[in-house]
XYZ file of C-alpha atoms in Angstrom:
99
model
C -35.127 -2.264 -18.126
C -36.110 -0.158 -21.148
C -38.200 -2.842 -22.873
C -41.518 -1.754 -24.398
C -44.568 -3.967 -23.826
C -47.943 -3.769 -25.572
C -51.070 -5.581 -24.380
C -53.609 -7.256 -26.663
C -56.854 -9.085 -25.900
C -57.420 -12.201 -28.020
C -60.834 -13.876 -28.050
C -60.688 -17.624 -28.611
C -63.873 -19.454 -29.580
C -64.143 -23.204 -29.001
C -67.358 -24.517 -30.589
C -66.506 -28.139 -29.889
C -67.690 -30.242 -26.964
C -64.194 -30.758 -25.540
C -61.340 -28.658 -24.187
C -59.029 -27.543 -27.013
C -55.419 -26.293 -26.803
C -54.683 -23.132 -28.803
C -51.202 -21.768 -29.411
C -50.697 -18.027 -29.783
C -47.662 -16.787 -31.701
C -46.557 -13.737 -33.664
C -44.598 -12.902 -36.785
C -42.833 -9.627 -37.456
C -39.833 -8.296 -39.353
C -38.191 -7.372 -36.036
C -37.444 -9.406 -32.879
C -40.385 -9.418 -30.464
C -41.439 -11.861 -27.748
C -44.924 -13.018 -26.818
C -46.228 -14.125 -23.418
C -49.652 -14.902 -21.993
C -51.164 -13.424 -18.858
C -51.658 -16.073 -16.198
C -49.522 -18.533 -18.098
C -46.523 -20.555 -17.047
C -44.284 -18.930 -19.636
C -45.681 -20.971 -22.515
C -47.864 -19.774 -25.364
C -50.575 -22.459 -25.232
C -53.947 -21.889 -23.616
C -56.652 -24.525 -23.049
C -60.084 -23.202 -24.013
C -63.062 -24.870 -22.294
C -65.676 -26.672 -24.389
C -68.370 -24.539 -26.064
C -66.954 -21.270 -24.746
C -65.418 -17.982 -25.775
C -62.252 -17.319 -23.796
C -60.531 -13.950 -23.476
C -56.738 -14.246 -23.300
C -54.533 -11.243 -22.558
C -51.368 -11.357 -24.652
C -48.188 -9.343 -24.061
C -45.809 -8.520 -26.895
C -42.453 -7.119 -25.808
C -39.643 -5.386 -27.700
C -36.101 -5.469 -26.260
C -34.618 -2.164 -25.049
C -33.322 0.093 -27.846
C -34.519 -2.338 -30.551
C -36.110 -1.124 -33.782
C -39.604 -1.983 -32.524
C -38.983 -0.186 -29.211
C -37.790 3.009 -30.883
C -40.164 3.146 -33.868
C -43.614 4.630 -33.606
C -45.375 1.591 -35.136
C -44.223 -1.878 -36.209
C -46.382 -4.349 -38.156
C -47.195 -7.566 -36.291
C -49.268 -10.592 -37.243
C -50.858 -12.517 -34.358
C -51.448 -16.206 -35.073
C -53.800 -18.601 -33.273
C -53.522 -22.318 -33.985
C -55.825 -25.105 -32.809
C -53.223 -27.696 -31.847
C -55.691 -30.567 -32.278
C -56.869 -29.784 -35.823
C -53.964 -27.671 -37.068
C -56.340 -24.908 -38.184
C -54.819 -21.424 -38.036
C -56.121 -17.873 -38.103
C -54.257 -14.583 -38.071
C -54.874 -10.930 -37.357
C -52.685 -8.024 -38.475
C -52.044 -5.310 -35.932
C -49.354 -2.862 -34.894
C -46.839 -2.675 -32.072
C -46.437 0.809 -30.603
C -42.913 1.813 -29.663
C -41.907 5.099 -28.048
C -41.179 6.758 -31.401
C -37.705 7.990 -30.406
């Protein structure tokens, strides 16, 4: 359909002795959507107790949007522990087709 999708691997570390829900979201100056591999369309993943969990994340730009046509767009990926409210972020880039 002309959309551009980038794939990111996010490692989630749960050091607690219970399953914890983590929400993954993004912020950017342009419209982008985020989805999780193996998910039900939501952006929350349950991480097992005392484990590191690798979650594949897809960020998609609509067809002909600024992010789809630019070479690189700044994106911040956020991870929030929904139990404690703690948040962490990572700055990265979204690669468009550069046209």
